Coordinates of C-alpha atoms in Angstrom, one line a residue:
Chain P
M1 CA -12.8 -21.0 24.0
S2 CA -14.4 -19.3 21.1
S3 CA -13.8 -22.1 18.5
N4 CA -15.9 -24.3 20.7
I5 CA -18.8 -22.0 20.4
T6 CA -18.9 -21.8 16.6
L7 CA -18.7 -25.5 16.3
E8 CA -21.3 -26.0 18.9
S9 CA -23.8 -23.7 17.2
G10 CA -23.5 -25.7 14.0
A11 CA -25.7 -23.9 11.6
P12 CA -24.6 -20.6 10.1
V13 CA -26.1 -18.2 12.5
A14 CA -26.0 -15.1 10.3
T15 CA -28.7 -16.3 8.0
Q16 CA -30.9 -17.3 10.9
A17 CA -30.9 -13.7 12.2
A18 CA -31.4 -12.0 8.8
H19 CA -34.7 -13.8 8.1
K20 CA -36.3 -13.0 11.4
P21 CA -38.3 -9.9 11.0
L22 CA -37.5 -7.9 14.1
S23 CA -39.1 -4.7 13.0
D24 CA -40.7 -3.1 10.0
T25 CA -38.6 0.1 9.7
E26 CA -36.5 0.5 6.6
V27 CA -33.1 -1.1 6.3
V28 CA -30.7 1.8 5.8
L29 CA -27.4 0.0 6.1
E30 CA -26.6 -3.6 5.4
T31 CA -23.5 -5.8 5.1
E32 CA -23.4 -8.9 3.0
A33 CA -20.8 -11.6 3.8
L34 CA -18.4 -8.9 4.9
C35 CA -14.8 -10.0 5.5
K36 CA -11.7 -8.2 6.7
Y37 CA -8.4 -10.2 6.8
W38 CA -5.1 -8.9 8.0
G39 CA -2.8 -11.4 6.4
G40 CA -3.9 -14.7 7.9
L41 CA -5.8 -13.0 10.7
K42 CA -9.6 -13.0 10.2
A43 CA -10.6 -9.8 12.0
L44 CA -14.0 -10.1 10.5
D45 CA -15.4 -13.2 8.8
D46 CA -18.5 -13.5 6.7
L47 CA -20.7 -11.0 8.5
S48 CA -24.2 -10.2 7.3
L49 CA -26.2 -7.7 9.2
Q50 CA -29.0 -5.3 8.7
F51 CA -29.3 -1.9 10.4
R52 CA -32.7 -0.4 10.5
D53 CA -33.9 3.2 10.5
R54 CA -34.8 4.7 13.9
Q55 CA -33.4 1.7 15.8
L56 CA -30.4 1.3 17.9
H57 CA -28.4 -1.7 17.0
G58 CA -26.0 -2.7 19.7
I59 CA -22.9 -4.7 19.0
V60 CA -21.1 -6.5 21.8
G61 CA -18.5 -9.1 22.2
P62 CA -15.2 -9.8 24.0
N63 CA -12.0 -8.0 23.1
G64 CA -10.8 -8.8 19.6
A65 CA -14.3 -9.8 18.4
G66 CA -14.1 -7.4 15.5
K67 CA -16.5 -4.7 16.7
S68 CA -14.2 -1.8 15.9
T69 CA -13.1 -3.4 12.6
L70 CA -16.8 -3.5 11.7
L71 CA -17.3 0.2 12.4
N72 CA -14.1 1.1 10.5
L73 CA -15.5 -0.9 7.5
L74 CA -18.9 0.7 7.8
C75 CA -17.5 4.3 7.6
G76 CA -14.8 3.6 5.0
T77 CA -11.7 3.8 7.1
Y78 CA -10.9 0.3 6.0
S79 CA -11.9 -1.4 2.8
P80 CA -13.2 -4.9 3.1
T81 CA -11.3 -8.0 1.9
R82 CA -14.5 -9.4 0.6
G83 CA -18.2 -8.8 0.8
R84 CA -20.5 -5.8 0.3
I85 CA -21.8 -2.9 2.2
L86 CA -25.2 -1.6 1.1
H87 CA -26.5 1.8 1.9
K88 CA -30.2 2.0 1.0
G89 CA -29.6 -0.8 -1.5
E90 CA -26.5 0.7 -3.1
A91 CA -23.1 -0.9 -2.8
I92 CA -20.7 1.6 -1.2
E93 CA -17.8 -0.6 -0.1
S94 CA -15.5 0.9 -2.8
I95 CA -16.2 4.6 -2.4
K96 CA -13.7 7.0 -0.9
P97 CA -13.6 7.5 2.9
Y98 CA -14.8 11.1 2.8
E99 CA -17.8 10.1 0.7
F100 CA -19.3 8.0 3.5
S101 CA -20.1 11.1 5.5
R102 CA -21.6 12.8 2.4
R103 CA -24.0 9.8 2.1
G104 CA -25.1 10.3 5.6
I105 CA -23.0 7.8 7.5
G106 CA -21.5 9.7 10.5
R107 CA -19.0 8.3 12.8
G108 CA -17.9 8.8 16.4
F109 CA -14.5 7.5 17.4
Q110 CA -13.3 5.3 20.2
K111 CA -10.9 8.0 21.3
T112 CA -12.4 11.5 21.5
N113 CA -11.9 13.0 18.2
I114 CA -12.6 16.7 18.1
Y115 CA -10.8 20.0 17.3
P116 CA -9.4 20.8 20.7
S117 CA -8.3 24.4 20.0
A118 CA -11.6 25.5 18.5
T119 CA -14.7 26.5 20.3
C120 CA -17.7 24.1 20.6
L121 CA -19.6 26.2 18.1
E122 CA -16.7 26.2 15.7
N123 CA -16.4 22.4 16.0
C124 CA -20.0 22.1 14.8
S125 CA -19.6 24.8 12.2
I126 CA -16.8 22.9 10.5
A127 CA -19.2 19.9 10.3
A128 CA -22.2 22.0 9.2
Q129 CA -20.2 23.8 6.5
R130 CA -19.9 20.5 4.7
R131 CA -23.6 20.5 4.2
V132 CA -24.0 24.2 3.4
G133 CA -21.1 24.2 0.9
G134 CA -18.8 26.9 -0.2
S135 CA -15.7 25.4 1.4
F136 CA -13.5 26.6 -1.4
N137 CA -14.7 30.2 -1.1
I138 CA -11.8 32.3 0.0
F139 CA -13.7 35.6 0.0
R140 CA -16.6 34.7 2.2
S141 CA -15.9 35.2 5.9
R142 CA -16.3 32.1 8.0
H143 CA -18.5 33.9 10.5
S144 CA -20.8 35.6 8.0
E145 CA -23.4 32.9 7.5
K146 CA -26.4 32.8 9.8
L147 CA -27.7 29.5 8.4
L148 CA -24.4 27.8 9.2
T149 CA -24.3 29.2 12.7
E150 CA -27.9 28.2 13.3
M151 CA -27.2 24.6 12.2
A152 CA -24.2 24.4 14.4
E153 CA -26.2 25.8 17.4
Q154 CA -29.0 23.3 16.7
A155 CA -26.5 20.4 16.8
L156 CA -25.2 21.7 20.2
E157 CA -28.7 22.0 21.5
K158 CA -29.6 18.4 20.5
V159 CA -26.8 17.0 22.7
G160 CA -27.4 19.6 25.5
L161 CA -24.3 21.6 25.1
A162 CA -25.9 24.9 24.1
H163 CA -24.5 26.5 27.3
R164 CA -20.9 25.6 26.2
R165 CA -21.3 27.3 22.8
D166 CA -18.2 29.5 23.1
A167 CA -16.1 27.4 25.3
V168 CA -12.8 26.0 23.9
A169 CA -13.2 22.3 23.3
S170 CA -10.1 21.3 25.1
R171 CA -11.3 23.1 28.3
I172 CA -14.6 21.3 28.7
S173 CA -15.0 18.0 30.7
Y174 CA -14.4 14.6 29.1
G175 CA -18.0 13.7 29.1
E176 CA -18.9 17.0 27.4
Q177 CA -16.2 16.3 24.8
R178 CA -17.9 13.1 24.0
Q179 CA -21.2 14.9 23.7
L180 CA -19.5 17.5 21.4
E181 CA -18.2 14.7 19.2
I182 CA -21.7 13.4 18.7
A183 CA -22.9 17.0 18.0
T184 CA -20.3 17.4 15.3
V185 CA -21.6 14.2 13.7
L186 CA -25.2 15.4 14.0
A187 CA -24.2 18.7 12.3
T188 CA -23.4 16.8 9.1
A189 CA -27.1 15.7 9.0
P190 CA -26.5 12.0 9.0
C191 CA -29.0 9.2 8.7
V192 CA -26.7 6.6 10.3
L193 CA -24.6 7.2 13.5
L194 CA -21.8 4.8 14.1
L195 CA -20.6 5.1 17.7
D196 CA -17.6 3.4 19.1
E197 CA -17.8 3.2 22.9
P198 CA -19.2 6.6 23.6
M199 CA -19.4 5.8 27.3
A200 CA -15.9 4.5 27.7
G201 CA -14.0 6.1 30.6
M202 CA -17.1 7.9 32.0
G203 CA -18.5 8.0 35.5
H204 CA -22.0 6.8 36.2
E205 CA -23.7 10.2 35.9
E206 CA -22.0 11.1 32.7
S207 CA -23.0 7.7 31.3
Q208 CA -26.6 8.3 32.2
L209 CA -26.5 11.5 30.3
I210 CA -25.3 9.8 27.2
I211 CA -27.8 7.0 27.6
Q212 CA -30.6 9.6 27.7
L213 CA -29.1 11.3 24.7
L214 CA -29.0 8.1 22.7
K215 CA -32.6 7.3 23.7
T216 CA -33.7 10.6 22.1
L217 CA -31.5 10.3 19.1
K218 CA -32.6 6.8 18.2
Q219 CA -36.1 8.1 17.5
D220 CA -34.6 9.9 14.5
Y221 CA -31.5 8.0 13.4
C222 CA -30.3 4.6 12.8
I223 CA -27.6 4.1 15.4
V224 CA -24.9 1.4 15.5
L225 CA -23.5 1.3 19.0
V226 CA -20.4 -0.6 20.0
E227 CA -20.1 -0.5 23.8
H228 CA -18.6 -2.5 26.7
D229 CA -21.1 -1.2 29.2
M230 CA -23.6 -4.1 29.2
D231 CA -26.3 -2.4 31.3
A232 CA -26.3 0.5 28.8
V233 CA -26.4 -1.7 25.8
F234 CA -29.2 -3.8 27.2
E235 CA -31.2 -0.7 28.1
L236 CA -30.8 0.9 24.7
S237 CA -30.7 -1.7 22.0
D238 CA -33.6 -2.6 19.8
Q239 CA -31.5 -5.3 18.2
L240 CA -28.4 -6.7 19.7
T241 CA -25.6 -8.5 17.9
V242 CA -23.0 -10.6 19.7
M243 CA -19.7 -11.2 18.0
V244 CA -16.9 -13.5 18.9
D245 CA -13.5 -13.8 17.2
G246 CA -14.6 -11.9 14.1
Q247 CA -17.6 -14.1 13.7
H248 CA -21.3 -13.4 14.1
L249 CA -22.8 -15.3 17.0
I250 CA -26.4 -14.0 17.3
T251 CA -28.6 -11.1 16.4
D252 CA -31.9 -10.8 18.2
T253 CA -33.8 -8.7 20.7
V254 CA -32.1 -8.0 24.0
D255 CA -34.3 -10.5 25.9
Q256 CA -33.6 -13.3 23.4
V257 CA -29.9 -12.6 23.5
R258 CA -29.7 -12.5 27.2
D259 CA -31.2 -16.0 27.5
D260 CA -29.1 -17.5 24.7
A261 CA -26.9 -20.3 26.0
R262 CA -24.1 -19.5 23.4
V263 CA -23.8 -16.0 24.6
Q264 CA -23.4 -17.0 28.1
I265 CA -20.7 -19.4 27.1
A266 CA -19.0 -16.7 25.0
Y267 CA -18.9 -14.4 28.0
L268 CA -18.6 -16.7 30.9
G269 CA -16.9 -19.8 29.4
Q270 CA -18.1 -23.4 29.5
G271 CA -18.5 -25.2 32.8
D272 CA -15.8 -27.8 32.0
E273 CA -13.2 -25.4 30.7
V274 CA -9.8 -25.6 32.4
I275 CA -8.8 -22.2 33.6
Chain Z
M1 CA -9.4 41.2 10.1
F2 CA -6.4 41.7 12.4
T3 CA -7.7 40.6 15.7
N4 CA -4.5 39.7 17.5
R5 CA -3.0 42.6 19.5
A6 CA 0.6 41.8 18.8
E7 CA -0.2 41.5 15.1
K8 CA -2.0 44.8 15.0
L9 CA 0.9 46.5 16.8
F10 CA 3.4 45.0 14.5
I11 CA 1.5 46.0 11.4
W12 CA 0.9 49.6 12.6
V13 CA 4.6 50.0 13.4
F14 CA 6.1 48.1 10.5
F15 CA 4.2 49.4 7.5
P16 CA 4.3 53.1 8.2
L17 CA 8.0 52.9 9.1
A18 CA 8.7 50.9 5.9
L19 CA 6.8 53.5 4.0
L20 CA 9.0 56.3 5.3
M21 CA 12.3 54.3 5.0
P22 CA 13.5 55.5 1.6
L23 CA 13.0 59.1 2.8
L24 CA 14.9 58.4 6.1
L25 CA 17.7 56.8 4.2
D26 CA 17.8 59.8 1.9
Q27 CA 17.3 57.4 -1.1
N28 CA 20.7 55.7 -0.4
T29 CA 20.7 53.2 -3.2
Y30 CA 22.5 50.5 -1.4
Y31 CA 20.3 50.4 1.6
V32 CA 17.0 50.8 -0.3
N33 CA 18.0 47.9 -2.5
K34 CA 18.9 45.8 0.6
L35 CA 15.6 46.6 2.2
A36 CA 13.7 45.8 -1.0
T37 CA 15.4 42.4 -1.0
I38 CA 14.2 41.8 2.6
L39 CA 10.7 42.6 1.5
I40 CA 10.9 40.2 -1.3
L41 CA 12.3 37.5 0.9
S42 CA 9.4 38.2 3.4
I43 CA 6.9 37.4 0.7
F44 CA 8.7 34.1 0.0
V45 CA 9.0 33.3 3.7
M46 CA 5.3 34.2 4.3
S47 CA 4.2 31.8 1.5
L48 CA 6.3 29.1 3.1
D49 CA 4.9 30.0 6.6
Y50 CA 1.4 29.5 5.3
L51 CA 2.3 26.0 4.0
V52 CA 4.2 24.8 7.0
G53 CA 2.5 26.7 9.8
R54 CA -1.1 26.8 8.6
C55 CA -1.4 23.7 6.5
G56 CA 1.1 21.5 8.3
L57 CA 2.8 20.7 5.1
V58 CA 6.6 20.8 5.8
T59 CA 8.5 21.3 2.6
L60 CA 12.2 21.6 2.0
G61 CA 11.7 22.4 -1.7
H62 CA 10.0 25.7 -1.7
A63 CA 13.0 27.2 -3.5
L64 CA 11.8 25.3 -6.5
F65 CA 9.1 27.9 -7.0
Y66 CA 11.4 30.8 -6.0
G67 CA 13.8 29.9 -8.8
L68 CA 11.0 29.0 -11.1
G69 CA 9.6 32.5 -10.8
G70 CA 13.0 34.0 -12.0
Y71 CA 13.7 31.4 -14.7
L72 CA 10.1 31.7 -16.1
F73 CA 10.7 35.3 -16.8
V74 CA 14.0 34.6 -18.5
M75 CA 12.4 31.9 -20.6
L76 CA 9.4 33.8 -21.6
A77 CA 10.6 37.4 -22.2
P78 CA 12.5 38.4 -25.3
E79 CA 16.1 39.3 -24.5
Y80 CA 16.3 42.9 -25.8
E81 CA 12.8 44.2 -25.5
A82 CA 10.9 45.7 -22.6
V83 CA 7.8 43.7 -21.8
N84 CA 4.9 44.6 -19.7
F85 CA 5.4 43.9 -16.0
W86 CA 1.7 43.2 -15.2
I87 CA 1.2 40.8 -18.1
Y88 CA 4.4 38.9 -17.1
T89 CA 3.3 38.8 -13.5
F90 CA 0.2 37.1 -14.7
Y91 CA 2.2 34.6 -16.8
V92 CA 4.5 33.8 -13.9
L93 CA 1.6 33.3 -11.5
A94 CA -0.4 31.2 -13.9
I95 CA 2.5 28.9 -15.0
A96 CA 3.8 28.5 -11.5
S97 CA 0.3 27.5 -10.4
V98 CA 0.1 24.8 -13.1
V99 CA 3.5 23.5 -12.1
A100 CA 2.5 23.5 -8.4
L101 CA -0.6 21.6 -9.3
I102 CA 1.4 18.9 -10.9
V103 CA 4.2 18.9 -8.2
G104 CA 1.6 19.0 -5.4
F105 CA -0.3 16.1 -6.9
I106 CA 2.8 14.0 -6.4
V107 CA 4.3 15.3 -3.2
L108 CA 1.0 15.6 -1.2
R109 CA 0.5 11.9 -1.5
T110 CA 3.2 11.7 1.2
S111 CA 3.5 13.4 4.5
G112 CA 5.9 14.2 7.3
I113 CA 9.5 13.2 6.7
Y114 CA 8.7 11.6 3.3
M115 CA 7.2 14.8 2.1
I116 CA 10.4 16.7 3.2
M117 CA 12.5 14.2 1.2
I118 CA 10.5 14.3 -2.0
T119 CA 10.1 18.1 -2.1
L120 CA 13.9 18.3 -1.5
A121 CA 14.6 15.8 -4.3
L122 CA 12.4 17.6 -6.8
A123 CA 13.9 21.0 -6.0
Q124 CA 17.4 19.5 -6.3
M125 CA 16.5 17.9 -9.7
C126 CA 15.5 21.4 -10.9
F127 CA 18.7 22.9 -9.4
Y128 CA 20.9 20.5 -11.4
F129 CA 18.8 20.8 -14.5
F130 CA 19.4 24.6 -14.6
S131 CA 23.0 24.5 -13.4
D132 CA 23.9 22.0 -16.2
S133 CA 21.9 23.6 -18.9
T134 CA 23.7 25.5 -21.6
E135 CA 20.7 27.6 -22.7
F136 CA 20.2 29.0 -19.3
G137 CA 23.7 29.9 -18.6
G138 CA 24.6 26.9 -16.4
N139 CA 26.1 27.9 -13.1
D140 CA 26.4 31.5 -14.0
G141 CA 22.8 32.0 -14.7
V142 CA 21.2 34.5 -17.1
F143 CA 21.2 38.3 -17.2
I144 CA 18.1 40.3 -17.7
Y145 CA 19.2 43.2 -19.9
V146 CA 16.0 45.0 -20.2
K147 CA 13.6 45.5 -17.3
P148 CA 9.9 45.4 -17.9
E149 CA 7.9 48.6 -18.2
T150 CA 4.8 49.1 -16.1
H151 CA 2.3 50.8 -18.4
V152 CA -1.2 50.2 -17.4
F153 CA -4.2 52.0 -18.9
G154 CA -1.8 54.6 -20.3
L155 CA -0.3 55.3 -16.9
N156 CA 3.3 54.7 -16.0
L157 CA 3.3 54.3 -12.3
F158 CA 6.7 52.8 -11.6
D159 CA 10.1 52.8 -13.1
L160 CA 11.6 49.4 -12.1
D161 CA 15.1 50.8 -12.7
N162 CA 14.6 53.3 -9.9
P163 CA 15.4 51.6 -6.6
T164 CA 13.0 53.7 -4.6
H165 CA 10.1 52.9 -7.0
F166 CA 11.1 49.2 -6.9
Y167 CA 11.1 49.3 -3.2
Y168 CA 7.6 50.6 -3.0
L169 CA 6.5 47.9 -5.5
C170 CA 7.9 45.3 -3.1
L171 CA 6.3 46.9 -0.1
L172 CA 2.9 47.0 -1.8
S173 CA 3.3 43.4 -2.9
L174 CA 4.2 42.3 0.7
F175 CA 1.2 44.2 2.1
N176 CA -1.2 42.6 -0.4
C177 CA 0.3 39.2 0.2
L178 CA -0.3 39.5 4.0
L179 CA -3.9 40.8 3.3
F180 CA -4.5 37.9 0.9
F181 CA -3.4 35.3 3.4
K182 CA -5.4 36.9 6.2
L183 CA -8.4 36.9 3.9
I184 CA -7.9 33.2 3.2
M185 CA -7.6 32.4 6.9
R186 CA -10.8 34.1 7.9
S187 CA -12.8 32.6 5.0
K188 CA -14.8 29.5 4.9
F189 CA -11.9 27.9 3.0
G190 CA -9.6 28.9 5.8
R191 CA -11.9 27.2 8.3
I192 CA -11.3 23.8 6.6
V193 CA -7.6 24.5 6.2
D194 CA -7.4 25.0 10.0
A195 CA -9.5 21.9 10.5
V196 CA -7.3 19.8 8.2
Q197 CA -4.2 20.9 10.1
E198 CA -5.6 20.2 13.6
N199 CA -7.3 16.9 12.9
P200 CA -7.2 15.4 9.4
E201 CA -8.8 12.2 10.4
R202 CA -11.8 13.9 11.9
T203 CA -12.1 16.2 8.9
T204 CA -12.2 13.3 6.5
A205 CA -14.8 11.6 8.7
L206 CA -16.9 14.8 8.4
G207 CA -16.9 14.3 4.6
Y208 CA -14.1 16.6 3.4
N209 CA -11.5 15.5 0.9
V210 CA -8.4 16.6 2.8
F211 CA -6.2 16.2 -0.3
H212 CA -8.1 18.9 -2.3
F213 CA -7.7 21.5 0.5
R214 CA -4.0 20.7 0.8
L215 CA -3.5 20.9 -3.0
A216 CA -5.3 24.2 -3.2
S217 CA -3.1 25.6 -0.4
Y218 CA 0.0 24.3 -2.0
V219 CA -0.8 26.0 -5.3
I220 CA -1.6 29.3 -3.6
A221 CA 1.7 29.3 -1.6
S222 CA 3.8 28.1 -4.5
A223 CA 2.4 30.8 -6.9
L224 CA 3.3 33.5 -4.4
G225 CA 6.7 32.0 -3.8
A226 CA 7.3 32.2 -7.5
Y227 CA 6.1 35.8 -7.5
A228 CA 8.8 36.6 -4.9
G229 CA 11.4 34.9 -7.1
Y230 CA 10.2 36.9 -10.1
L231 CA 10.7 40.2 -8.1
F232 CA 14.1 39.1 -7.0
A233 CA 15.2 38.4 -10.6
L234 CA 13.9 41.8 -11.7
Q235 CA 15.7 43.6 -8.8
Y236 CA 19.2 42.4 -9.6
G237 CA 18.7 41.7 -13.3
F238 CA 19.8 38.2 -13.2
V239 CA 18.8 34.6 -12.3
N240 CA 21.1 31.8 -11.3
P241 CA 20.7 28.3 -10.0
S242 CA 21.5 29.2 -6.4
M243 CA 17.9 30.6 -6.1
L244 CA 16.8 26.9 -6.5
S245 CA 19.3 25.5 -4.0
W246 CA 18.2 23.7 -0.8
Q247 CA 19.9 26.4 1.2
T248 CA 17.3 28.9 -0.1
S249 CA 14.5 26.6 1.1
G250 CA 16.3 25.9 4.4
T251 CA 17.0 29.6 5.2
A252 CA 13.4 30.5 4.5
L253 CA 12.3 27.7 6.9
V254 CA 14.7 29.1 9.6
M255 CA 13.3 32.6 9.1
S256 CA 9.8 31.3 9.3
I257 CA 10.4 29.4 12.5
L258 CA 12.3 32.3 14.0
G259 CA 9.4 34.6 13.3
G260 CA 6.8 32.2 14.7
L261 CA 5.3 29.4 12.6
G262 CA 1.9 30.0 11.2
T263 CA 1.6 33.6 12.3
L264 CA 2.1 35.0 8.8
Y265 CA 3.2 38.5 10.1
G266 CA 5.9 36.6 12.0
A267 CA 7.4 35.8 8.5
I268 CA 8.3 39.5 8.1
L269 CA 9.6 39.7 11.6
G270 CA 11.8 36.5 11.1
T271 CA 13.1 37.7 7.8
L272 CA 14.0 41.2 9.2
V273 CA 15.8 39.8 12.2
Y274 CA 17.6 37.1 10.3
E275 CA 18.8 39.5 7.6
G276 CA 19.6 42.1 10.3
L277 CA 21.8 39.6 12.1
H278 CA 23.4 38.5 8.9
Y279 CA 24.3 42.1 8.0
G280 CA 25.6 42.8 11.5
F281 CA 27.8 39.7 11.8
E282 CA 29.0 39.9 8.3
H283 CA 30.6 43.3 9.1
L284 CA 32.0 42.0 12.4
T285 CA 33.8 38.9 11.4
E286 CA 34.7 36.8 8.4
N287 CA 33.3 33.7 10.0
W288 CA 29.9 35.2 10.6
L289 CA 28.0 32.0 10.1
L290 CA 29.2 30.5 13.4
P291 CA 28.1 33.2 15.9
M292 CA 25.0 33.8 13.9
G293 CA 24.1 30.1 13.9
V294 CA 24.6 29.9 17.7
L295 CA 22.5 33.0 18.3
I296 CA 19.6 31.7 16.1
I297 CA 19.6 28.3 18.0
L298 CA 19.5 30.2 21.3
M299 CA 16.7 32.5 20.0
V300 CA 14.6 29.5 18.8
L301 CA 15.1 27.8 22.1
A302 CA 14.2 30.9 24.1
F303 CA 11.2 31.9 22.1
R304 CA 9.1 28.8 21.9
H305 CA 6.6 30.3 19.5
G306 CA 9.1 32.5 17.7
L307 CA 9.5 36.2 17.9
A308 CA 5.8 36.7 17.2
G309 CA 4.9 34.4 20.1
Y310 CA 7.3 36.4 22.3
L311 CA 5.7 39.6 21.3
E312 CA 2.3 38.2 22.1
S313 CA 3.3 37.0 25.5
L314 CA 4.8 40.4 26.3
L315 CA 1.5 42.1 25.5
E316 CA -0.4 39.5 27.4
K317 CA 1.6 40.2 30.6
R318 CA 1.0 44.0 30.3
K319 CA -2.7 43.5 30.1

């Protein structure tokens, strides 16, 4: 089904999107002809996108479209087969995975990824300590620094978990764990947040909480959001990219994407398709 | 610093008792020596416990450093001349750290079963090197004819030839070792060590180079393992390749698991109980390994988190 779509669209869609000025905020993260192949499988093919400051960039697409691959490339978990990743104009595709966070690219995982046996505060302290430094100091007590604790508390406050400060992370609800994960990323003082399905497996109320949270956060950060919950994505995104089979289909505002014929085909199939 | 109730209890019982032991034993040379050996082994097991239980780095080659500590002294010190104990302690710690840095750089690129295999292989290489070498006495090892003197600032605090003095040196070393590891675990460095063990993926994503923290821990643990080997060599006045054998690494791992992995004070507990059983069964039967093996398997099965974990659960119930 997907091969039809790319043929049908004809012109390379990536360039079409890149030239359209959607907003005037600064581009903080950018990919240029980014490819990731696993042997013969093209998980991601020739993707050029721009992510802007203080905007939420939604990425949607059917399963296997390469959304998670894209996030893994953007945070350094995978290295690209070809192409470039630019952070504020500098090529970063070949730096070490841990250096991505130091550059301000923070990542949330698809599966909740926290320190389950530590308290919420400690979870954020681990993150904040990266910024404060002194992580090789064996003489300084881990609880001695006010600044560090304050930073961790601020991060908890931002996501609305201040009341869970001393609760052990494994004992709080699933939704709260997702919030905590975002808090740990915030504690590293990022400029870009890469979020992989933060609302997966959540009930309606919990989802609403995260949506409100993301609405607030996007005023300060560049957010790249991969999400299956279409209502949420439509509500939140300033720009929306649709991907199909590792290929870029369209990047535009939500309204434009919603009306695009190719998107409807990608999701709903063509009328004459044999099922 | 000692927040855990079981840990506090153990420390308040163990160290005062250990302090009085030579008096209680009426300076019986055999038993004082035996206990000093247990203290030395406890240092070795504790350093391994930190690596395996706190850093999640399972090694079957920790004996490499135990043996190295002994052989380094033999290599460096002149044969018929008393050297200074403190200076040679520094030499042993420094050189073992450098060796650990190199070894760690290789072995820490692997993990899990591969790391077990590569550490085992390196230790065995070392074992065969020393057991085949003519300069270092081959299988018989080397005798240390003159023990170091302990002058410092014109004071002579210890006489290493005196078993009771040597015993107190070992006890002090063990206590410092425990304090040192506790200090590490409550420090900012320890926070990241904990984080790396619990979730390395997350820790990398937060911007930490996990490898550096593992390497630092490996060097610390290996240097202290070498210090234990150095003390052992001085106590009995000889080194031989069996210090480097995989059985030494394996036994230490059993003691550490028996005591409760990652608890640090459990290393002392595990060593005490293991050596106590060893002594008891050895006097009962010639085939002491069989009943002792069975008993240890049963104990490990019964106490899921080792003896330290059992002690903690007992105190928890009483609360």
